[in-house]
Structure formats: C-alpha cells, structure tokens
PDB file of C-alpha atoms in Angstrom:
ATOM      1  CA  GLN A   1      75.860 163.098  63.863  1.00 94.00           C
ATOM      2  CA  VAL A   2      74.809 166.430  62.425  1.00 97.00           C
ATOM      3  CA  GLN A   3      72.584 166.309  59.356  1.00 98.00           C
ATOM      4  CA  LEU A   4      71.342 169.132  57.148  1.00 98.00           C
ATOM      5  CA  GLN A   5      68.194 169.210  55.038  1.00 98.00           C
ATOM      6  CA  GLU A   6      67.286 171.906  52.532  1.00 98.00           C
ATOM      7  CA  SER A   7      63.679 172.748  51.752  1.00 98.00           C
ATOM      8  CA  GLY A   8      61.818 175.276  49.665  1.00 96.00           C
ATOM      9  CA  PRO A   9      60.087 175.854  46.323  1.00 97.00           C
ATOM     10  CA  GLY A  10      61.679 174.171  43.333  1.00 96.00           C
ATOM     11  CA  LEU A  11      60.360 176.761  40.899  1.00 98.00           C
ATOM     12  CA  VAL A  12      60.650 180.534  41.207  1.00 98.00           C
ATOM     13  CA  LYS A  13      59.474 183.137  38.717  1.00 98.00           C
ATOM     14  CA  PRO A  14      61.930 185.641  37.214  1.00 97.00           C
ATOM     15  CA  SER A  15      62.248 188.814  39.291  1.00 97.00           C
ATOM     16  CA  GLY A  16      60.886 186.934  42.279  1.00 98.00           C
ATOM     17  CA  THR A  17      62.595 185.919  45.519  1.00 98.00           C
ATOM     18  CA  LEU A  18      64.132 182.515  46.092  1.00 98.00           C
ATOM     19  CA  SER A  19      63.618 181.317  49.677  1.00 98.00           C
ATOM     20  CA  LEU A  20      65.223 178.199  51.142  1.00 98.00           C
ATOM     21  CA  THR A  21      65.560 176.805  54.636  1.00 98.00           C
ATOM     22  CA  CYS A  22      68.141 174.420  56.028  1.00 98.00           C
ATOM     23  CA  ALA A  23      67.094 172.348  59.030  1.00 98.00           C
ATOM     24  CA  VAL A  24      69.886 171.227  61.346  1.00 98.00           C
ATOM     25  CA  SER A  25      69.425 167.920  63.183  1.00 97.00           C
ATOM     26  CA  GLY A  26      71.691 165.967  65.489  1.00 96.00           C
ATOM     27  CA  GLY A  27      73.402 169.100  66.770  1.00 95.00           C
ATOM     28  CA  SER A  28      72.883 172.709  67.750  1.00 94.00           C
ATOM     29  CA  ILE A  29      72.987 175.655  65.402  1.00 95.00           C
ATOM     30  CA  SER A  30      74.533 177.539  68.318  1.00 91.00           C
ATOM     31  CA  SER A  31      77.734 175.511  68.052  1.00 92.00           C
ATOM     32  CA  SER A  32      80.983 177.191  67.031  1.00 91.00           C
ATOM     33  CA  ASN A  33      80.368 176.871  63.304  1.00 93.00           C
ATOM     34  CA  TRP A  34      79.408 178.993  60.361  1.00 96.00           C
ATOM     35  CA  TRP A  35      76.289 177.887  58.482  1.00 98.00           C
ATOM     36  CA  SER A  36      76.719 178.274  54.758  1.00 98.00           C
ATOM     37  CA  TRP A  37      74.929 178.278  51.437  1.00 98.00           C
ATOM     38  CA  VAL A  38      76.625 177.040  48.259  1.00 98.00           C
ATOM     39  CA  ARG A  39      75.114 176.669  44.810  1.00 98.00           C
ATOM     40  CA  GLN A  40      75.979 174.839  41.598  1.00 98.00           C
ATOM     41  CA  PRO A  41      74.467 175.827  38.250  1.00 98.00           C
ATOM     42  CA  PRO A  42      73.866 172.931  35.841  1.00 97.00           C
ATOM     43  CA  GLY A  43      77.161 171.611  34.519  1.00 96.00           C
ATOM     44  CA  LYS A  44      79.221 174.189  36.408  1.00 97.00           C
ATOM     45  CA  GLY A  45      81.316 174.426  39.552  1.00 97.00           C
ATOM     46  CA  LEU A  46      80.532 175.312  43.135  1.00 98.00           C
ATOM     47  CA  GLU A  47      79.811 178.921  44.103  1.00 98.00           C
ATOM     48  CA  TRP A  48      79.843 180.112  47.708  1.00 98.00           C
ATOM     49  CA  ILE A  49      76.845 182.320  48.447  1.00 98.00           C
ATOM     50  CA  GLY A  50      77.350 183.278  52.067  1.00 98.00           C
ATOM     51  CA  GLU A  51      77.281 182.174  55.691  1.00 97.00           C
ATOM     52  CA  ILE A  52      75.926 183.043  59.108  1.00 97.00           C
ATOM     53  CA  TYR A  53      77.065 182.487  62.688  1.00 95.00           C
ATOM     54  CA  HIS A  54      74.543 181.812  65.437  1.00 91.00           C
ATOM     55  CA  SER A  55      75.170 185.328  66.739  1.00 92.00           C
ATOM     56  CA  GLY A  56      73.727 186.645  63.489  1.00 92.00           C
ATOM     57  CA  SER A  57      77.032 187.740  61.996  1.00 95.00           C
ATOM     58  CA  THR A  58      77.084 187.193  58.233  1.00 96.00           C
ATOM     59  CA  ASN A  59      79.539 187.063  55.342  1.00 95.00           C
ATOM     60  CA  TYR A  60      78.372 187.257  51.734  1.00 96.00           C
ATOM     61  CA  ASN A  61      79.802 186.707  48.269  1.00 95.00           C
ATOM     62  CA  PRO A  62      80.405 190.251  46.971  1.00 93.00           C
ATOM     63  CA  SER A  63      78.917 189.328  43.591  1.00 94.00           C
ATOM     64  CA  LEU A  64      75.591 188.415  45.235  1.00 97.00           C
ATOM     65  CA  LYS A  65      75.631 190.626  48.318  1.00 95.00           C
ATOM     66  CA  SER A  66      73.065 193.137  47.079  1.00 97.00           C
ATOM     67  CA  ARG A  67      70.476 190.374  46.604  1.00 98.00           C
ATOM     68  CA  VAL A  68      71.223 187.925  49.425  1.00 98.00           C
ATOM     69  CA  THR A  69      69.964 187.705  52.983  1.00 98.00           C
ATOM     70  CA  ILE A  70      70.894 184.812  55.283  1.00 98.00           C
ATOM     71  CA  SER A  71      69.163 184.537  58.636  1.00 97.00           C
ATOM     72  CA  VAL A  72      69.159 182.126  61.577  1.00 97.00           C
ATOM     73  CA  ASP A  73      66.299 180.869  63.753  1.00 96.00           C
ATOM     74  CA  LYS A  74      67.810 179.351  66.865  1.00 95.00           C
ATOM     75  CA  SER A  75      64.422 178.335  68.257  1.00 95.00           C
ATOM     76  CA  LYS A  76      63.862 176.093  65.223  1.00 96.00           C
ATOM     77  CA  ASN A  77      67.517 175.110  64.816  1.00 96.00           C
ATOM     78  CA  GLN A  78      67.538 176.234  61.204  1.00 97.00           C
ATOM     79  CA  PHE A  79      68.886 178.912  58.920  1.00 98.00           C
ATOM     80  CA  SER A  80      67.530 180.423  55.739  1.00 98.00           C
ATOM     81  CA  LEU A  81      68.506 181.965  52.424  1.00 98.00           C
ATOM     82  CA  LYS A  82      66.678 184.652  50.506  1.00 98.00           C
ATOM     83  CA  LEU A  83      67.858 185.692  47.048  1.00 98.00           C
ATOM     84  CA  SER A  84      65.915 188.502  45.428  1.00 98.00           C
ATOM     85  CA  SER A  85      65.431 189.622  41.828  1.00 98.00           C
ATOM     86  CA  VAL A  86      66.250 186.178  40.478  1.00 98.00           C
ATOM     87  CA  THR A  87      66.939 185.426  36.823  1.00 98.00           C
ATOM     88  CA  ALA A  88      67.573 182.235  34.887  1.00 98.00           C
ATOM     89  CA  ALA A  89      71.235 182.536  35.900  1.00 98.00           C
ATOM     90  CA  ASP A  90      70.187 181.709  39.463  1.00 98.00           C
ATOM     91  CA  THR A  91      68.947 178.271  38.389  1.00 98.00           C
ATOM     92  CA  ALA A  92      71.095 175.820  40.337  1.00 98.00           C
ATOM     93  CA  VAL A  93      71.316 173.111  42.945  1.00 98.00           C
ATOM     94  CA  TYR A  94      71.473 174.873  46.293  1.00 98.00           C
ATOM     95  CA  TYR A  95      73.356 173.237  49.158  1.00 98.00           C
ATOM     96  CA  CYS A  96      73.550 174.165  52.807  1.00 98.00           C
ATOM     97  CA  ALA A  97      76.696 173.240  54.693  1.00 98.00           C
ATOM     98  CA  ARG A  98      78.349 173.515  58.084  1.00 98.00           C
ATOM     99  CA  ALA A  99      81.694 175.312  58.040  1.00 97.00           C
ATOM    100  CA  ALA A 100      84.469 175.406  60.591  1.00 95.00           C
ATOM    101  CA  ALA A 101      86.936 178.271  60.794  1.00 92.00           C
ATOM    102  CA  THR A 102      89.884 178.245  63.146  1.00 90.00           C
ATOM    103  CA  SER A 103      93.602 178.886  63.279  1.00 87.00           C
ATOM    104  CA  LEU A 104      96.737 176.982  64.199  1.00 82.00           C
ATOM    105  CA  GLY A 105      99.758 179.182  64.627  1.00 84.00           C
ATOM    106  CA  TYR A 106     100.258 181.273  61.510  1.00 84.00           C
ATOM    107  CA  TYR A 107      97.842 179.307  59.350  1.00 87.00           C
ATOM    108  CA  TYR A 108      94.064 179.390  59.251  1.00 90.00           C
ATOM    109  CA  TYR A 109      91.674 176.517  58.612  1.00 92.00           C
ATOM    110  CA  TYR A 110      88.350 176.799  56.825  1.00 95.00           C
ATOM    111  CA  TYR A 111      86.347 173.790  55.713  1.00 97.00           C
ATOM    112  CA  MET A 112      82.797 172.544  55.204  1.00 98.00           C
ATOM    113  CA  ASP A 113      82.440 169.158  56.844  1.00 97.00           C
ATOM    114  CA  VAL A 114      78.696 168.521  56.689  1.00 98.00           C
ATOM    115  CA  TRP A 115      76.543 169.091  53.618  1.00 98.00           C
ATOM    116  CA  GLY A 116      72.874 168.759  52.827  1.00 98.00           C
ATOM    117  CA  LYS A 117      71.813 166.660  49.857  1.00 98.00           C
ATOM    118  CA  GLY A 118      70.968 169.780  47.862  1.00 98.00           C
ATOM    119  CA  THR A 119      67.761 171.086  46.355  1.00 98.00           C
ATOM    120  CA  THR A 120      67.202 172.097  42.754  1.00 98.00           C
ATOM    121  CA  VAL A 121      65.773 175.540  42.132  1.00 98.00           C
ATOM    122  CA  THR A 122      64.673 176.523  38.645  1.00 98.00           C
ATOM    123  CA  VAL A 123      63.929 180.117  37.711  1.00 98.00           C
ATOM    124  CA  SER A 124      61.329 180.153  34.979  1.00 97.00           C
ATOM    125  CA  SER A 125      57.990 181.699  34.168  1.00 95.00           C
TER     126      SER A 125
ATOM    127  CA  SER B   1      92.811 188.149  45.690  1.00 53.00           C
ATOM    128  CA  SER B   2      89.870 185.802  46.198  1.00 66.00           C
ATOM    129  CA  GLU B   3      90.541 183.435  43.274  1.00 91.00           C
ATOM    130  CA  LEU B   4      91.581 179.796  43.421  1.00 96.00           C
ATOM    131  CA  THR B   5      92.836 178.243  40.183  1.00 97.00           C
ATOM    132  CA  GLN B   6      92.647 174.543  39.321  1.00 98.00           C
ATOM    133  CA  ASP B   7      93.427 172.582  36.174  1.00 97.00           C
ATOM    134  CA  PRO B   8      90.103 171.674  34.519  1.00 97.00           C
ATOM    135  CA  ALA B   9      90.963 168.023  33.942  1.00 98.00           C
ATOM    136  CA  VAL B  10      93.517 165.442  35.024  1.00 98.00           C
ATOM    137  CA  SER B  11      93.799 161.744  34.249  1.00 97.00           C
ATOM    138  CA  VAL B  12      95.558 158.888  36.000  1.00 97.00           C
ATOM    139  CA  ALA B  13      96.059 155.205  35.288  1.00 98.00           C
ATOM    140  CA  LEU B  14      94.416 152.811  37.705  1.00 97.00           C
ATOM    141  CA  GLY B  15      96.658 152.244  40.711  1.00 97.00           C
ATOM    142  CA  GLN B  16      98.982 155.146  39.939  1.00 97.00           C
ATOM    143  CA  THR B  17      99.503 158.389  41.842  1.00 98.00           C
ATOM    144  CA  VAL B  18      97.952 161.694  40.830  1.00 98.00           C
ATOM    145  CA  ARG B  19      98.334 165.219  42.162  1.00 98.00           C
ATOM    146  CA  ILE B  20      95.635 167.867  41.801  1.00 98.00           C
ATOM    147  CA  THR B  21      96.749 171.428  42.445  1.00 98.00           C
ATOM    148  CA  CYS B  22      95.087 174.656  43.533  1.00 98.00           C
ATOM    149  CA  GLN B  23      96.726 178.074  43.360  1.00 97.00           C
ATOM    150  CA  GLY B  24      95.752 181.316  45.030  1.00 96.00           C
ATOM    151  CA  ASP B  25      97.088 184.119  47.189  1.00 94.00           C
ATOM    152  CA  SER B  26      94.838 183.108  50.101  1.00 93.00           C
ATOM    153  CA  LEU B  27      96.705 179.791  50.345  1.00 95.00           C
ATOM    154  CA  ARG B  28      99.695 181.609  51.818  1.00 93.00           C
ATOM    155  CA  SER B  29      97.562 182.049  54.965  1.00 91.00           C
ATOM    156  CA  TYR B  30      94.860 179.399  54.710  1.00 93.00           C
ATOM    157  CA  TYR B  31      95.117 175.668  54.356  1.00 94.00           C
ATOM    158  CA  ALA B  32      92.947 174.557  51.442  1.00 96.00           C
ATOM    159  CA  SER B  33      90.114 172.157  52.023  1.00 98.00           C
ATOM    160  CA  TRP B  34      89.326 169.612  49.315  1.00 98.00           C
ATOM    161  CA  TYR B  35      85.990 168.156  48.252  1.00 98.00           C
ATOM    162  CA  GLN B  36      85.093 165.197  46.065  1.00 98.00           C
ATOM    163  CA  GLN B  37      81.872 165.384  44.094  1.00 98.00           C
ATOM    164  CA  LYS B  38      80.398 162.547  42.071  1.00 98.00           C
ATOM    165  CA  PRO B  39      77.573 163.110  39.561  1.00 97.00           C
ATOM    166  CA  GLY B  40      74.262 163.862  41.193  1.00 96.00           C
ATOM    167  CA  GLN B  41      75.740 163.916  44.689  1.00 98.00           C
ATOM    168  CA  ALA B  42      76.639 166.566  47.216  1.00 98.00           C
ATOM    169  CA  PRO B  43      80.321 167.386  47.728  1.00 98.00           C
ATOM    170  CA  VAL B  44      82.196 165.368  50.337  1.00 98.00           C
ATOM    171  CA  LEU B  45      85.088 166.775  52.361  1.00 98.00           C
ATOM    172  CA  VAL B  46      88.201 164.638  51.800  1.00 98.00           C
ATOM    173  CA  ILE B  47      91.056 166.786  53.169  1.00 98.00           C
ATOM    174  CA  TYR B  48      91.205 169.770  55.507  1.00 96.00           C
ATOM    175  CA  GLY B  49      93.856 171.626  57.412  1.00 93.00           C
ATOM    176  CA  LYS B  50      97.507 170.741  57.077  1.00 91.00           C
ATOM    177  CA  ASN B  51      96.682 167.149  56.061  1.00 96.00           C
ATOM    178  CA  ASN B  52      93.602 165.889  57.891  1.00 96.00           C
ATOM    179  CA  ARG B  53      91.145 163.282  56.638  1.00 98.00           C
ATOM    180  CA  PRO B  54      87.591 163.098  57.975  1.00 97.00           C
ATOM    181  CA  SER B  55      86.469 159.746  59.269  1.00 96.00           C
ATOM    182  CA  GLY B  56      85.783 157.306  56.444  1.00 96.00           C
ATOM    183  CA  ILE B  57      88.106 158.899  53.886  1.00 98.00           C
ATOM    184  CA  PRO B  58      90.732 156.402  52.664  1.00 97.00           C
ATOM    185  CA  ASP B  59      94.349 157.104  53.545  1.00 96.00           C
ATOM    186  CA  ARG B  60      95.297 157.162  49.867  1.00 98.00           C
ATOM    187  CA  PHE B  61      94.072 160.790  49.969  1.00 98.00           C
ATOM    188  CA  SER B  62      96.585 163.305  51.307  1.00 98.00           C
ATOM    189  CA  GLY B  63      97.130 167.040  51.216  1.00 97.00           C
ATOM    190  CA  SER B  64     100.110 169.362  51.156  1.00 96.00           C
ATOM    191  CA  SER B  65     100.857 173.029  50.728  1.00 95.00           C
ATOM    192  CA  SER B  66     103.756 175.202  49.593  1.00 95.00           C
ATOM    193  CA  GLY B  67     103.616 178.948  49.127  1.00 94.00           C
ATOM    194  CA  ASN B  68     100.471 179.801  47.184  1.00 95.00           C
ATOM    195  CA  THR B  69      99.836 176.245  45.998  1.00 97.00           C
ATOM    196  CA  ALA B  70      97.894 173.461  47.683  1.00 97.00           C
ATOM    197  CA  SER B  71      97.890 169.895  46.410  1.00 98.00           C
ATOM    198  CA  LEU B  72      95.640 166.910  46.790  1.00 98.00           C
ATOM    199  CA  THR B  73      97.429 163.622  46.150  1.00 98.00           C
ATOM    200  CA  ILE B  74      95.762 160.288  45.544  1.00 98.00           C
ATOM    201  CA  THR B  75      98.259 157.449  45.950  1.00 98.00           C
ATOM    202  CA  GLY B  76      97.066 154.333  44.154  1.00 97.00           C
ATOM    203  CA  ALA B  77      94.000 155.793  42.451  1.00 97.00           C
ATOM    204  CA  GLN B  78      90.930 153.585  42.316  1.00 98.00           C
ATOM    205  CA  ALA B  79      88.092 153.568  39.816  1.00 98.00           C
ATOM    206  CA  GLU B  80      85.776 154.990  42.462  1.00 97.00           C
ATOM    207  CA  ASP B  81      88.011 158.064  42.788  1.00 98.00           C
ATOM    208  CA  GLU B  82      86.834 159.310  39.390  1.00 98.00           C
ATOM    209  CA  ALA B  83      85.016 162.520  40.282  1.00 98.00           C
ATOM    210  CA  ASP B  84      85.228 166.305  40.335  1.00 98.00           C
ATOM    211  CA  TYR B  85      87.527 167.765  42.978  1.00 98.00           C
ATOM    212  CA  TYR B  86      87.221 171.297  44.366  1.00 98.00           C
ATOM    213  CA  CYS B  87      89.538 173.271  46.608  1.00 98.00           C
ATOM    214  CA  ASN B  88      88.223 175.913  48.977  1.00 97.00           C
ATOM    215  CA  SER B  89      89.472 178.493  51.414  1.00 96.00           C
ATOM    216  CA  ARG B  90      88.596 181.893  52.786  1.00 94.00           C
ATOM    217  CA  ASP B  91      89.929 185.058  51.226  1.00 89.00           C
ATOM    218  CA  SER B  92      92.943 186.307  53.170  1.00 81.00           C
ATOM    219  CA  SER B  93      92.287 189.988  52.555  1.00 81.00           C
ATOM    220  CA  GLY B  94      90.110 190.269  55.648  1.00 76.00           C
ATOM    221  CA  ASN B  95      86.661 190.389  54.047  1.00 80.00           C
ATOM    222  CA  HIS B  96      85.939 186.831  55.250  1.00 85.00           C
ATOM    223  CA  GLN B  97      84.452 185.665  51.954  1.00 93.00           C
ATOM    224  CA  ALA B  98      84.969 182.037  51.018  1.00 95.00           C
ATOM    225  CA  VAL B  99      85.883 180.869  47.545  1.00 96.00           C
ATOM    226  CA  PHE B 100      86.007 177.621  45.581  1.00 97.00           C
ATOM    227  CA  GLY B 101      88.374 176.682  42.825  1.00 97.00           C
ATOM    228  CA  GLY B 102      86.844 175.976  39.440  1.00 97.00           C
ATOM    229  CA  GLY B 103      87.142 172.236  39.952  1.00 98.00           C
ATOM    230  CA  THR B 104      89.235 169.440  38.429  1.00 98.00           C
ATOM    231  CA  LYS B 105      87.651 166.508  36.631  1.00 98.00           C
ATOM    232  CA  LEU B 106      89.649 163.402  37.501  1.00 98.00           C
ATOM    233  CA  THR B 107      89.478 160.499  35.054  1.00 98.00           C
ATOM    234  CA  VAL B 108      90.833 157.113  36.139  1.00 97.00           C
ATOM    235  CA  LEU B 109      91.965 155.175  33.073  1.00 95.00           C
TER     236      LEU B 109
END
C-alpha cells in the first residue's frame, strides 16, 4: 500500500524559499502516476500547486508557475517542491498526493487516490 | 475555463439523501473526482471516474455527471458524513492544469 510523507521546515522567512520533500513508500515513483502538491491556507479550500511524472514532465498552476519548481529523485523514491519569494499568503498546510490520469472512450479520468498527512508551513519573520 | 463551482454549504437531515454539485466546462470532458475532508485531516478520495468508490468507502456515496455538472450523492447521510467536500478535475483546454472546486460544507442535522 503506497504511503506518502511530507517533510521540511515548518517556518520560512518572507522572501525566502519554501522547500518540501515527499517520500514515497510501498510503491515506486516510476509507476504510471503523477505526483502532486496541493496546499490549503488556514480556513480556506484546496489549491493545486503542480505535479510531476517520473520522466520529469511537469504541470504547474499558472498562478504560481513563476515561483514553483517540482522535481523528482527516482534513486530516493521521492519528489520535492520549491516555492520561491514566499509571503504570508503562502502560509498553508502542504499536501503531497498521487494522481492518476487516464481516459475511457470520450471521457477522461483524473483523481488523487493517495495523500500524505500534510505539513504546516508558516511564513513569518 | 479552469474553474469548478460548488455551493459553499449544504445541510441534510440524518438518514436523508443529499446531492452536492460541481459545475465547470472541464466536466464536459473529465469525470469529476470527489474528496471528503474532516477538520485537521487530509482529504480522502470518495468517488472517481464515472461512479467508482475506492476500497473502504461506503456504498451510500455515489457520483453522476450530466453536461457541465457533476454530482456527489449521499443516500442515507450519517453523522460521520459531516465534512467538507471538494470536486476536482483537470482543465480541458489542453494546458493539463488541475483544479479544485471551492468546497461544500455538509452539515448533518
């Protein structure tokens, strides 16, 4: 059973770079899945940040694209998130998730079936 | 368009049926996936695809879709179903971005 675990600093200074890692256990990061980052500011809804395939192909939220880098380390079976030039608005719980994307006839499927527990990141001086 | 629209709040009497809806252009091409989130917990996938439930999700949860609207139905709502529910899909315009609806707070009375 695949499990995901986020790790990284819980406090980041304004204008700094937020760096998180998601360790994948119980399965291979080279499986046919996208590996995603999602965040949730306090009291607000879920926001998709971006995703990476084991080949290195990435998709990013256009509103964050200029500040986000997602990378994969197949040797360590993990993937990472870097978000630069952070402000207080980037304070949130950050989740990593496994996503599946496929098609059946005319329709497409996209869903996140495995989630990490989340890690809280606060941006403050 | 990359937006998914949900009603902010819905309530249901214990044991009754409730439908939570999600609207967006991408839903004409993508099946919505649905997530349940309880306070302080990570989201949990409850419905994906045409109407698929992951292992462990009760069969009172079901999904449907028509045009640009996807629905999550809970038949015989239980107290433990009180939670926030989010829909999700990819944008259908070809840029491959994913998007979540704003979420629906379900109250079981």
